[in-house]
CSV table of C-alpha atoms in Angstrom, one decimal:
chain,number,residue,atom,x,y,z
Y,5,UNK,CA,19.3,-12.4,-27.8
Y,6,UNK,CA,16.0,-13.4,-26.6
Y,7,UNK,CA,14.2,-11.4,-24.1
Y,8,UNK,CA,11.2,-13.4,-24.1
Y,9,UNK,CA,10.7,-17.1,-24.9
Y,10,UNK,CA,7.4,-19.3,-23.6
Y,11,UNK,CA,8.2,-22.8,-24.2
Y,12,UNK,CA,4.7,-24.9,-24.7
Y,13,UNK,CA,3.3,-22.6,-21.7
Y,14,UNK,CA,-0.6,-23.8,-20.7
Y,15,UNK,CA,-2.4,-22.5,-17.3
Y,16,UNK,CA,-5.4,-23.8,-16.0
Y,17,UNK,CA,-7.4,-22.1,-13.6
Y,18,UNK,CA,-10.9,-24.2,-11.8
Y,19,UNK,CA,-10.3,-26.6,-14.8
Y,20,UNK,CA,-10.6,-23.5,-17.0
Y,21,UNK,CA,-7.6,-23.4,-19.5
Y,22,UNK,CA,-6.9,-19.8,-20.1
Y,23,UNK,CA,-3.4,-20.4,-22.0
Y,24,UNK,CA,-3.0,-23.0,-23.8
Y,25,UNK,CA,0.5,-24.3,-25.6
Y,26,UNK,CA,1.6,-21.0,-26.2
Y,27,UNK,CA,4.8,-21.1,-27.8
Y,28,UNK,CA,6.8,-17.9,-28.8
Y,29,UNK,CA,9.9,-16.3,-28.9
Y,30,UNK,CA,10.3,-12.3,-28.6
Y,31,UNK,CA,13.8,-10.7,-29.3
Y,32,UNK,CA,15.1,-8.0,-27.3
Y,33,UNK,CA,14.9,-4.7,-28.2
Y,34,UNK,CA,11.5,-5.1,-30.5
Y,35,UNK,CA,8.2,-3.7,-29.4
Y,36,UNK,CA,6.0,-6.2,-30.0
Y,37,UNK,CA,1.7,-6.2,-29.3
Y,38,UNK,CA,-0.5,-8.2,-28.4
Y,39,UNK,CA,-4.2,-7.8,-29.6
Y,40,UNK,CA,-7.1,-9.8,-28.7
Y,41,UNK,CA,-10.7,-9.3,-26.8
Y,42,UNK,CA,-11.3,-8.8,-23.2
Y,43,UNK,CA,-11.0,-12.0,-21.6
Y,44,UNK,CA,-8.8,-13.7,-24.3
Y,45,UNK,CA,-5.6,-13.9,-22.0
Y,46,UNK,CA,-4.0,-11.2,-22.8
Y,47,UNK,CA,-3.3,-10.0,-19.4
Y,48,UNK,CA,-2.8,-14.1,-18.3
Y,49,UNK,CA,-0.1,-13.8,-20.6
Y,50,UNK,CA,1.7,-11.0,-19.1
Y,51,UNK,CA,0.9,-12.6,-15.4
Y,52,UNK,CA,2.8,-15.7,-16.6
Y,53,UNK,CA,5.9,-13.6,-18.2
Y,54,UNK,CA,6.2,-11.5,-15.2
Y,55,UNK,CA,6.6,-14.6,-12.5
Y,56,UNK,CA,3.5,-13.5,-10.7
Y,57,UNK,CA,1.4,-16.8,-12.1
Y,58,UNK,CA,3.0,-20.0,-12.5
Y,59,UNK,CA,2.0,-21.7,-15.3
Y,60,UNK,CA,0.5,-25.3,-15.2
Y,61,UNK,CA,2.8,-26.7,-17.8
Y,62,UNK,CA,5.5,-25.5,-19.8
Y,63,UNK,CA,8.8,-22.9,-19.2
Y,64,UNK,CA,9.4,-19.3,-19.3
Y,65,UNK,CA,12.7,-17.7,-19.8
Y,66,UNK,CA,13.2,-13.7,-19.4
Y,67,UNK,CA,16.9,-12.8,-21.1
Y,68,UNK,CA,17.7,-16.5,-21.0
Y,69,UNK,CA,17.1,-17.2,-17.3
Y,70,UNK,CA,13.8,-19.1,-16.4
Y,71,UNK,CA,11.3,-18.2,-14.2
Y,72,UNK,CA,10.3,-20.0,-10.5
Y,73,UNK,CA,13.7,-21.9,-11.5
Y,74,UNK,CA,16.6,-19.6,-11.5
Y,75,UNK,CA,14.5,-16.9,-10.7
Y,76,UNK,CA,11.1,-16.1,-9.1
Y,77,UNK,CA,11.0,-12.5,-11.3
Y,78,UNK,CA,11.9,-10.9,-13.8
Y,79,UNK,CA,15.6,-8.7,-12.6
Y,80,UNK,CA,14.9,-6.1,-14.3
Y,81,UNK,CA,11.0,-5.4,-15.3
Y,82,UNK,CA,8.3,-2.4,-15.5
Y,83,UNK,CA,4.9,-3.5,-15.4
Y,84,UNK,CA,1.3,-2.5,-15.6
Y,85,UNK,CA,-2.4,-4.1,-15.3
Y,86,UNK,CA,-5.2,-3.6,-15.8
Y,87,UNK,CA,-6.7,-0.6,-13.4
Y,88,UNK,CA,-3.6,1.2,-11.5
Y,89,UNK,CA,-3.3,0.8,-7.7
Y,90,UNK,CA,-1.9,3.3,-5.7
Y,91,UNK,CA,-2.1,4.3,-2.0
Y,92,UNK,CA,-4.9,6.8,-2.1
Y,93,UNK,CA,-3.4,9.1,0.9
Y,94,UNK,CA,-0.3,9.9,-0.5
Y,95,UNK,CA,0.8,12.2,-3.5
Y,96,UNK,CA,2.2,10.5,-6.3
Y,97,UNK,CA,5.6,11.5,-5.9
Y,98,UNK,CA,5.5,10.0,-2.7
Y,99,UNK,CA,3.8,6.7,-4.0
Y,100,UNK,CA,6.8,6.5,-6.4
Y,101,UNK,CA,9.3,7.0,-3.8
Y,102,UNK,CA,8.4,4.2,-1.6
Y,103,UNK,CA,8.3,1.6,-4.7
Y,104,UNK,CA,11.7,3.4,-6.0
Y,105,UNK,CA,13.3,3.2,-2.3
Y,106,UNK,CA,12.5,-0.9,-2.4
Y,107,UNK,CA,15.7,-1.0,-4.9
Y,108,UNK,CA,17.1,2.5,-4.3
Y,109,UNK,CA,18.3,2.4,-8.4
Y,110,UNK,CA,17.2,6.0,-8.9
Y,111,UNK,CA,16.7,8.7,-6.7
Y,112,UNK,CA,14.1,11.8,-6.6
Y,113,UNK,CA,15.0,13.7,-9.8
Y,114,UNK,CA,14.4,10.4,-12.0
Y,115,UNK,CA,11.5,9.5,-10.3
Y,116,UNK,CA,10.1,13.6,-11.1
Y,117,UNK,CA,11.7,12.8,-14.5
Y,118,UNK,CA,9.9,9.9,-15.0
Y,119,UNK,CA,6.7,11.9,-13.9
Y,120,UNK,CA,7.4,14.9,-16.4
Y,121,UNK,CA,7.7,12.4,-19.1
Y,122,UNK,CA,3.7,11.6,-19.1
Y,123,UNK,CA,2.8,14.6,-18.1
Y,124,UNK,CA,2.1,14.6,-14.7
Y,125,UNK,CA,3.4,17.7,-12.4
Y,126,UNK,CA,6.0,15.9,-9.6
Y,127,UNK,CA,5.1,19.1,-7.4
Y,128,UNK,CA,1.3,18.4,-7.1
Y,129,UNK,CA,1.1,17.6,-3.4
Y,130,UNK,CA,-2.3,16.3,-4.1
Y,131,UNK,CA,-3.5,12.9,-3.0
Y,132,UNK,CA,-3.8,10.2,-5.8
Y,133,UNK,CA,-7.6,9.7,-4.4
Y,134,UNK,CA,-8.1,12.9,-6.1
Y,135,UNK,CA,-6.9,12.4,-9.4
Y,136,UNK,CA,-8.7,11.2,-12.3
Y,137,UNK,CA,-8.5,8.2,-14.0
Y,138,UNK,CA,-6.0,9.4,-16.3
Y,139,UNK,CA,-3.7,10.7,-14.3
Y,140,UNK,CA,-3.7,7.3,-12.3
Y,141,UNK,CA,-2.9,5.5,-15.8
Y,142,UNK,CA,-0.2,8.6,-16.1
Y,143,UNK,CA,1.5,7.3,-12.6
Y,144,UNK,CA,1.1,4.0,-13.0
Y,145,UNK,CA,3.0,4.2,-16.5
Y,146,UNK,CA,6.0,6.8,-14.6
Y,147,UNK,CA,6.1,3.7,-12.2
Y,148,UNK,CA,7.1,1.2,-14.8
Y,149,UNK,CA,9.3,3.2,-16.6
Y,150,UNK,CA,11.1,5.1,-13.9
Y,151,UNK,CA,13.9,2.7,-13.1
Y,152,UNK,CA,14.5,2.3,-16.7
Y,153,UNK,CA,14.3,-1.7,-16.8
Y,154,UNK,CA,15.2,-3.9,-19.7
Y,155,UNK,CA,11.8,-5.2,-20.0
Y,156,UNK,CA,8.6,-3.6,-19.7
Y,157,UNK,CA,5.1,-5.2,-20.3
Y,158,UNK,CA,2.0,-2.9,-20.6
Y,159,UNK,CA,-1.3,-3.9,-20.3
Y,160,UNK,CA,-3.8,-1.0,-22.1
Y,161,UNK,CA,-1.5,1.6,-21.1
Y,162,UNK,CA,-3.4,4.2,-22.8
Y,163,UNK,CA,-7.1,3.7,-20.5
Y,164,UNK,CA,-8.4,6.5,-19.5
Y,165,UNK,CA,-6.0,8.6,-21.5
Y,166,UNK,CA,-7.1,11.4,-23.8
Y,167,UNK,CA,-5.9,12.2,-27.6
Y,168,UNK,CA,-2.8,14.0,-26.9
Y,169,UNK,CA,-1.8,11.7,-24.2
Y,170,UNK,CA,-2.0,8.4,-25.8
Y,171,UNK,CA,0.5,10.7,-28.5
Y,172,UNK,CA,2.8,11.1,-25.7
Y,173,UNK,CA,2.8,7.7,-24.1
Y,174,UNK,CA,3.5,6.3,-27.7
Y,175,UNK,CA,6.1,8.9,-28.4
Y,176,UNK,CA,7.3,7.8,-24.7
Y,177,UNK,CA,7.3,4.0,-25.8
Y,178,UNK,CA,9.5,4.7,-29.0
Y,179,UNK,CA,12.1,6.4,-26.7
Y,180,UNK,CA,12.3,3.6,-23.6
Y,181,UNK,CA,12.5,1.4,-26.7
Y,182,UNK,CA,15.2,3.4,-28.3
Y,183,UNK,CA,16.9,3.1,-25.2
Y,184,UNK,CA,17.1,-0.7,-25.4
Y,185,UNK,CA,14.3,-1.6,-24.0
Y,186,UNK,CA,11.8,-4.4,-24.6
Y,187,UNK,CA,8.5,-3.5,-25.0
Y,188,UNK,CA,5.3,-5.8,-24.8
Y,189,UNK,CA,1.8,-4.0,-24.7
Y,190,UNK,CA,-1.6,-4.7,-25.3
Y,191,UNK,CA,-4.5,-1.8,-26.7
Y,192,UNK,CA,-7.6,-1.9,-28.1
Y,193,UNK,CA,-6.4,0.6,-30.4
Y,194,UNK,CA,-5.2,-2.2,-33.2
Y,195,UNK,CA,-4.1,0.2,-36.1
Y,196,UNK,CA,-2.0,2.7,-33.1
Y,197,UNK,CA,-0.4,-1.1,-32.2
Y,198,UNK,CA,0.1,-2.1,-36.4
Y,199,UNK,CA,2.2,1.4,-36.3
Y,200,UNK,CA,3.9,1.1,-33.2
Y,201,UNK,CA,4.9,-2.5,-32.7
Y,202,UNK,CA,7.4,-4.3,-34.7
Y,203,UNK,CA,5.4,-7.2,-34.5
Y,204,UNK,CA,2.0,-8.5,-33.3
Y,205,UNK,CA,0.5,-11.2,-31.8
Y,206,UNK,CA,-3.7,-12.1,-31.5
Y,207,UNK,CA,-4.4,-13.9,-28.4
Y,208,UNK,CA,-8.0,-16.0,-28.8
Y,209,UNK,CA,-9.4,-17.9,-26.4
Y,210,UNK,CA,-5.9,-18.7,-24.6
Y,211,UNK,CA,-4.2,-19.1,-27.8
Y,212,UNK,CA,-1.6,-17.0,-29.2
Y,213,UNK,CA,-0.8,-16.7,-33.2
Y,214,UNK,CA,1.3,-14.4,-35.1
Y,215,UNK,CA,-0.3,-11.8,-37.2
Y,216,UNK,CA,0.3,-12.3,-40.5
Y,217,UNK,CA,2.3,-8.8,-42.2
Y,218,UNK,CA,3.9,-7.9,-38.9
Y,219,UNK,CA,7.7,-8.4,-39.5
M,7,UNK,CA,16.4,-3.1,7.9
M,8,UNK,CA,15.4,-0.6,5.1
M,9,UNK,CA,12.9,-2.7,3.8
M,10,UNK,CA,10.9,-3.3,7.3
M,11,UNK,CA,11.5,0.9,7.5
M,12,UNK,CA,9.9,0.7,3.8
M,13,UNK,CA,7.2,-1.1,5.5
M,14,UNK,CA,6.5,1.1,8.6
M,15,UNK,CA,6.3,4.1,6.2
M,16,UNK,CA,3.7,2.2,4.4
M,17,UNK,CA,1.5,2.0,7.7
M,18,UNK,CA,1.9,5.8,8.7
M,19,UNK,CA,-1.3,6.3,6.7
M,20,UNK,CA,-3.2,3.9,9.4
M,21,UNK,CA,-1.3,5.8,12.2
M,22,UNK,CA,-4.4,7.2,14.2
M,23,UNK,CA,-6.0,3.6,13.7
M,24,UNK,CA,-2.8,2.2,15.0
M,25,UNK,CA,-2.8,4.7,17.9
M,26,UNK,CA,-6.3,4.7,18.4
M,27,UNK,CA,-6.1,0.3,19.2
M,28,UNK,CA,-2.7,0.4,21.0
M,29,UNK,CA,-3.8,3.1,23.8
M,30,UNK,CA,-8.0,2.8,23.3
M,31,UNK,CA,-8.0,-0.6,24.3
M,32,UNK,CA,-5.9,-0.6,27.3
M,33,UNK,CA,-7.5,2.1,28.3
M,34,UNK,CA,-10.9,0.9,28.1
M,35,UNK,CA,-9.4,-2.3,29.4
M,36,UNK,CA,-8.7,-0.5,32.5
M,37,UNK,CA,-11.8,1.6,33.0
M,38,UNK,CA,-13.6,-1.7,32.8
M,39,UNK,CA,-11.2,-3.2,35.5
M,40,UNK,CA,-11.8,-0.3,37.7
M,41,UNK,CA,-15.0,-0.5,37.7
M,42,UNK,CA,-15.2,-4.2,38.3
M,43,UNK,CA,-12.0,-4.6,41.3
M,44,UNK,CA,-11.6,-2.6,44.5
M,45,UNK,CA,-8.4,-1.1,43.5
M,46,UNK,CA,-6.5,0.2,46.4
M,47,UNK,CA,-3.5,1.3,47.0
M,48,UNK,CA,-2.6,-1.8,49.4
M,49,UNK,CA,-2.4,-4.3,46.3
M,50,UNK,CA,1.0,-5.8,45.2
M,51,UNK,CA,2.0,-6.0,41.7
M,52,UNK,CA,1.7,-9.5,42.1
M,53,UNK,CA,-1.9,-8.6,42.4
M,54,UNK,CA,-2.4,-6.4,39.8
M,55,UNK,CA,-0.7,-8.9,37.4
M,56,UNK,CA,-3.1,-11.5,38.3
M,57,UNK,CA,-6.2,-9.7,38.2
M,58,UNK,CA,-5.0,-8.2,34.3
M,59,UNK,CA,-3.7,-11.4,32.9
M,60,UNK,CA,-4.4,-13.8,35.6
M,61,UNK,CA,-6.4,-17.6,34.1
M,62,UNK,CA,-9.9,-16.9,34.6
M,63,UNK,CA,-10.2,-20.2,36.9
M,64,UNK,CA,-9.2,-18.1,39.8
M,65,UNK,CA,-10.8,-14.6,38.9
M,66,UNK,CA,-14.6,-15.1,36.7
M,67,UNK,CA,-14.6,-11.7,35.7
M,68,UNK,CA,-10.7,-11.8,33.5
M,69,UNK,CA,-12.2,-13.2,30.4
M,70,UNK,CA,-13.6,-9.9,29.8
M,71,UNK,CA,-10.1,-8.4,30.0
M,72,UNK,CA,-8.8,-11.2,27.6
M,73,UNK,CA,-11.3,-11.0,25.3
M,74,UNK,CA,-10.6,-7.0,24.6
M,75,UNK,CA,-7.0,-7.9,24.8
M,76,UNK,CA,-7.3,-10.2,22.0
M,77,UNK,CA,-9.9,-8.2,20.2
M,78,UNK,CA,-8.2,-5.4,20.0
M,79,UNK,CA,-4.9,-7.4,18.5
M,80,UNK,CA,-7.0,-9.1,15.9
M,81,UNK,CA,-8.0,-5.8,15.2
M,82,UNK,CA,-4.0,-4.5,14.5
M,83,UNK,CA,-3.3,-7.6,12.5
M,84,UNK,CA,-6.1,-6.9,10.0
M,85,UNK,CA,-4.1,-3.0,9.7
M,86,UNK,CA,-0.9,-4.5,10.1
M,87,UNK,CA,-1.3,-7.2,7.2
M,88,UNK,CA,-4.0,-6.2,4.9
M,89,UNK,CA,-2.9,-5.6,1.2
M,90,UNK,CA,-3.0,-2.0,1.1
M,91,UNK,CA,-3.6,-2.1,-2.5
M,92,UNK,CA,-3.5,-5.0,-4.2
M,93,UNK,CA,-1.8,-3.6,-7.7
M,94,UNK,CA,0.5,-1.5,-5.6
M,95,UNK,CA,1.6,-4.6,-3.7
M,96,UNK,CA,2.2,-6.2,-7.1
M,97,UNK,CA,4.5,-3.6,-7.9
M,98,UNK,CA,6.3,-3.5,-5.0
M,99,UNK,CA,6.6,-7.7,-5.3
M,100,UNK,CA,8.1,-7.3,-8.6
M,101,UNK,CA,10.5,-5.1,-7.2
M,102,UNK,CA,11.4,-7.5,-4.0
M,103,UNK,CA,12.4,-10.0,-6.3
M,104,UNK,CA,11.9,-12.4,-3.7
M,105,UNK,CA,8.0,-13.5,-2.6
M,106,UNK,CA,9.7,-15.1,0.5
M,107,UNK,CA,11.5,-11.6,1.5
M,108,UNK,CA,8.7,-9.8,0.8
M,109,UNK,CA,6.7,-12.2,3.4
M,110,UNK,CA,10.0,-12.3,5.9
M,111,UNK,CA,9.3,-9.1,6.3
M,112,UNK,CA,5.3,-9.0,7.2
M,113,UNK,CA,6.1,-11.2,9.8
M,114,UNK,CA,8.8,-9.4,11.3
M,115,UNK,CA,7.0,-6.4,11.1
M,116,UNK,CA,3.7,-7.8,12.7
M,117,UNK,CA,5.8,-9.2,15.5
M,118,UNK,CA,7.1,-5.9,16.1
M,119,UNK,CA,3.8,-4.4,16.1
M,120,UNK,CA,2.9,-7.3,18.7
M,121,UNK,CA,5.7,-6.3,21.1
M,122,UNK,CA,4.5,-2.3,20.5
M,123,UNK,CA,0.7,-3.5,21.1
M,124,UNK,CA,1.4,-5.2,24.2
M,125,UNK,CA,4.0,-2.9,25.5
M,126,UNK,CA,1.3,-0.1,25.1
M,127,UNK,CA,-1.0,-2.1,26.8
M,128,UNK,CA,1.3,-2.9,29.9
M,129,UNK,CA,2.4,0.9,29.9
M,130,UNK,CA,-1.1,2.3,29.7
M,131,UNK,CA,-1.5,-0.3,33.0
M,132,UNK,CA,1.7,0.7,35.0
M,133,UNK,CA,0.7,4.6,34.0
M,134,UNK,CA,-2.8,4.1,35.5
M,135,UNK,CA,-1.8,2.3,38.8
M,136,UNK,CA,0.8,5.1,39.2
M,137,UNK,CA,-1.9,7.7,39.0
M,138,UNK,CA,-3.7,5.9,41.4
M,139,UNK,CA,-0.6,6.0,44.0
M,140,UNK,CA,-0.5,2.1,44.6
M,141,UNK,CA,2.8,0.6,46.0
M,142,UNK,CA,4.8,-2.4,44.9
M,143,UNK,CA,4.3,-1.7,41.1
M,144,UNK,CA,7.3,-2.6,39.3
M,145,UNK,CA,8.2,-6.4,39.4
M,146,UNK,CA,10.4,-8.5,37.3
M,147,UNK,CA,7.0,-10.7,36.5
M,148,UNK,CA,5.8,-7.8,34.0
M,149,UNK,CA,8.7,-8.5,31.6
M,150,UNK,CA,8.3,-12.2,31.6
M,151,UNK,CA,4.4,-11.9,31.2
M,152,UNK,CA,5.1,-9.8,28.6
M,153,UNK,CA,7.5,-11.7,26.8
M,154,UNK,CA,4.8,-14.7,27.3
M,155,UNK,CA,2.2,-13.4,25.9
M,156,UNK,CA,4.0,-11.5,22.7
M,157,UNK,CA,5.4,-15.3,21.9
M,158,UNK,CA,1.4,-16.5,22.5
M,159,UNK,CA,-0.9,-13.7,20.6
M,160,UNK,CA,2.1,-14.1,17.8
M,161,UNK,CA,1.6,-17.7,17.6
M,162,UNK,CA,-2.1,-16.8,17.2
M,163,UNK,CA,-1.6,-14.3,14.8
M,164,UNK,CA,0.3,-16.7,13.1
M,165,UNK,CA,-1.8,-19.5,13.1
M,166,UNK,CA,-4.5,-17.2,11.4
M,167,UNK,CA,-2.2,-16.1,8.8
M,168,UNK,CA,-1.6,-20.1,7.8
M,169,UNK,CA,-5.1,-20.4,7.5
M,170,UNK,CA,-5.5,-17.6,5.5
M,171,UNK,CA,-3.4,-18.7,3.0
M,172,UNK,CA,-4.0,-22.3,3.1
M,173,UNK,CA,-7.9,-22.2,3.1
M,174,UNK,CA,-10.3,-19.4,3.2
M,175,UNK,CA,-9.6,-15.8,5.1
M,176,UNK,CA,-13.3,-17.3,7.0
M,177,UNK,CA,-12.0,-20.5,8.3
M,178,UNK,CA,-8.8,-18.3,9.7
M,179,UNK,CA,-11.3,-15.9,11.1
M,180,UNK,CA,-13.6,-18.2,12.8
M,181,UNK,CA,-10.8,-20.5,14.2
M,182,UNK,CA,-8.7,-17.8,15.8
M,183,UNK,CA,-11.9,-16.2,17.1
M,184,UNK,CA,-12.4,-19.7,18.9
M,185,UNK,CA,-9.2,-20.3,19.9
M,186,UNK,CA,-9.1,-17.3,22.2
M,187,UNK,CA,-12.8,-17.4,23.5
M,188,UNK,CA,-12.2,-20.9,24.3
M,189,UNK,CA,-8.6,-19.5,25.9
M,190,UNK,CA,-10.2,-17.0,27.7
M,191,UNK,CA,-13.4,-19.3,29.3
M,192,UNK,CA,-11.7,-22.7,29.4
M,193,UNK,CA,-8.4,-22.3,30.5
M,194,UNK,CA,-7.0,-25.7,29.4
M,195,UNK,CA,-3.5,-27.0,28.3
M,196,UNK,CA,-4.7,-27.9,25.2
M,197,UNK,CA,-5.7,-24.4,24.3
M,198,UNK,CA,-2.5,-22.0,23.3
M,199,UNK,CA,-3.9,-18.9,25.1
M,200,UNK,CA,-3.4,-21.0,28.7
M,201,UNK,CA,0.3,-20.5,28.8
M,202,UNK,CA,-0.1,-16.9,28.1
M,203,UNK,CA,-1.7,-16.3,31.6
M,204,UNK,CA,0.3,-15.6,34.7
M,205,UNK,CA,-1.0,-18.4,36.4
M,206,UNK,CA,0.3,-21.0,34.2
M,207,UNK,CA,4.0,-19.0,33.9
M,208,UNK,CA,5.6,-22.0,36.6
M,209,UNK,CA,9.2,-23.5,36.9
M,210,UNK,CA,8.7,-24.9,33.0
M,211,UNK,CA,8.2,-21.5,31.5
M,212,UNK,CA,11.4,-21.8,29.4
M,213,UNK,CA,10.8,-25.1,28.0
M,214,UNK,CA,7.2,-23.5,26.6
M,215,UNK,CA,9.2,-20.6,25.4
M,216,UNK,CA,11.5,-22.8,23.2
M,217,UNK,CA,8.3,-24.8,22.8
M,218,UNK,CA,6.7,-21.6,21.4
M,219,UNK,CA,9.8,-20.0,19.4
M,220,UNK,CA,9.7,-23.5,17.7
M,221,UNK,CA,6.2,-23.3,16.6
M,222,UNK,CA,6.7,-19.7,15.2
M,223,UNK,CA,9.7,-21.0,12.9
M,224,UNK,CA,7.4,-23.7,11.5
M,225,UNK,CA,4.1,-21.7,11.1
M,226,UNK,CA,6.6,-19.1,9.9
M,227,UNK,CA,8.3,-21.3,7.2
M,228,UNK,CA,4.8,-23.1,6.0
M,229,UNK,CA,3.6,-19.1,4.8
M,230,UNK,CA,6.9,-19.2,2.9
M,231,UNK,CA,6.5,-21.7,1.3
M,232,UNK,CA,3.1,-21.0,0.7
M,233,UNK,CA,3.5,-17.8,-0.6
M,234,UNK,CA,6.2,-18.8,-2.9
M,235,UNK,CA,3.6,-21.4,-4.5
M,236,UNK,CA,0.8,-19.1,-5.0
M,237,UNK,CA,-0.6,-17.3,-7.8
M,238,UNK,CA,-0.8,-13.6,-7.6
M,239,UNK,CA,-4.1,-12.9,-9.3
């Protein structure tokens, strides 16, 4: 079954085309990158597969159904972008809680599970404006795993991280993907991604092609 | 219900901004009034209406009262509506499923806070002309004047919002900021703010009500539908 198929998908933004024609079809359960320079679309790409851009032409279908048609999201997706962005006055338990209570899927021990799984202390009562960079990236990866979705699309998940966590987030990847799920992620770290991902994609200038030796 | 709960627990962390408009400005609303009317205790709440949300035709000095009314909602709605984050409101979209739910409950949630804003303001108001032992205070009027003008700031609000999101945030901010100056000074049909004022509420008060619910439904629908259409950069 397909988890991810973009059908001839181009978007233009202030007559700038920042995807164009991408065609390509991801199967589920595979952990697949995408490699490319800052600017090439990489994170477009993961706009577009997540509902939250519309492309100008062309379709995208998530697990056969396809998006701002049948659905406007994703049903079941875990996301990140870019720089994390959290509610700086609460703790990140609490910031967690109020995204997790939107769907009520899980309650507080998978959400301090989740938190435990990239190393992040659910009992530290401190405010996310006082943690570092890091341990933002940490929370923000706990948020789009803790609900355990089918699909989950990260965007240089290990920024910010040090050595041993960038281990642990892969070793973390391997297991949400052992679990079933899909897993889509872009890093600067191209040899970590040749290891990790069962296949990978560069994206250039809006265009996406297959590297060649990834199965 | 839980969702709009969700939403509320969101804006506990602007609490003492929230508190600080909904009370501040009726209080300073008051002081000023005080200092401007001979407040005794032989005035009618027909009186006091009029001199708080009466058209400034009859009484020069109201658009002063007006204009802190309506500068202290603007205030709210930029609390009450901001992005608080604008990744964490991407999460929490993706989550919603639904764009149009997501907005459904904005609005329902900045009318709310419109009903608490004004209902703080016309507490604050009875409180202080109890203090100051006047008779007559409660009449039926206060409800329906505040039931007018919740229906006419929301419009405004409203209106602001569309603008927002069909042009620039600067366009919505410099048309609403004219709409209620020109509200306040002019005092004209033609300007929404007049049928806010307790001198305009007359025999056809229910047909500007329905007038008014109906214009919420279609500025209320055209965000929708706006919002479902948008890219969330």
């Amino acid at each position: 079954m397909l988890a991810v198929q973009l059908n001839q998908v181009s978007k233009r933004i202030k007559g700038r085309e920042v995807l164009s024609d991408v065609t390509l079809s991801i199967e589920k359960g595979k952990i697949v990158g995408f490699v490319g320079r800052n600017g090439s679309g990489k994170s477009m790409l993961f706009r577009v597969m997540t509902g939250l851009v519309k492309p100008t032409a062309g379709e995208v279908s998530i697990f056969g159904e396809t998006l701002h048609r049948t659905i406007s999201f994703p049903r079941s997706v875990g996301l990140i972008l870019e720089k994390p962005g959290f509610l700086e006055n609460y703790s990140g338990f609490d910031n967690l809680k109020l995204l997790a209570d939107i769907q009520r899927k899980i309650g507080p021990e998978r959400i301090k599970e989740s938190m435990v799984q990239v190393g992040l202390d659910p009992g530290d009562r401190r405010r996310v404006k006082a943690y570092s960079l890091g341990m933002k990236q940490k929370l923000a990866i706990a948020q789009a795993i803790m609900e355990e979705p089918e699909l989950i699309l990260l965007d240089e998940p290990t920024n910010g991280l040090d050595e041993d966590s960038v281990k642990k987030v892969y070793d973390l990847i391997k297991k949400e993907n052992e679990r079933g799920a899909t897993i889509l992620l872009t890093s600067h770290h191209k040899a970590d991604i040749e290891t990790l991902c069962h296949e990978v994609y560069k994206v250039d200038a809006g265009k996406v092609s297959k590297v060649e030796g990834s199965s | 219900m839980k969702l709009v709960r969700l939403k509320f627990r969101l804006l506990r962390q602007d609490f003492i901004k929230i508190f600080l408009l909904c009370f501040g400005i009726p209080i300073f609303t008051f002081l000023l009034i005080a200092g401007n009317e001979m407040i005794t205790s032989e005035w009618t709440a027909h009186e006091f209406l009029h001199v708080f949300f009466g058209s400034v035709m009859n009484l020069p000095l109201n658009w002063m009262y007006w204009i802190f009314l309506s500068f202290g909602y603007v205030l709210l709605l930029q609390i009450v509506w901001k992005p608080h984050v604008h990744m964490y409101e991407i999460y929490q979209i993706l989550r919603y499923k639904d764009i149009g739910l997501y907005w459904q409950i904005e609005l329902v949630v900045g009318f709310l806070f419109t009903v608490f804003y004004l209902f703080c303001y016309f507490a604050v108001m009875f409180t202080a002309l109890s203090v100051l032992r006047v008779q007559a205070l409660w009449d039926v009027q206060w409800v329906i004047i505040l039931f007018a003008i919740t229906l006419n700031l929301f419009i405004h609000a409203l209106i602001w919002l569309t603008l927002k999101m069909y042009t620039l945030v600067e366009v919505a901010n410099i048309v609403s900021v004219l709409l209620f100056y020109t509200g306040v000074r002019i005092a004209e049909p033609y300007i929404p703010l007049y049928y806010a004022m307790v001198d305009h509420i007359k025999g056809y008060i229910l047909s500007v009500f329905a007038m008014e619910l109906v214009i919420i439904l279609i500025l209320a629908a055209f965000i929708i539908r706006k919002a479902k259409t948008m890219d969330l950069d």
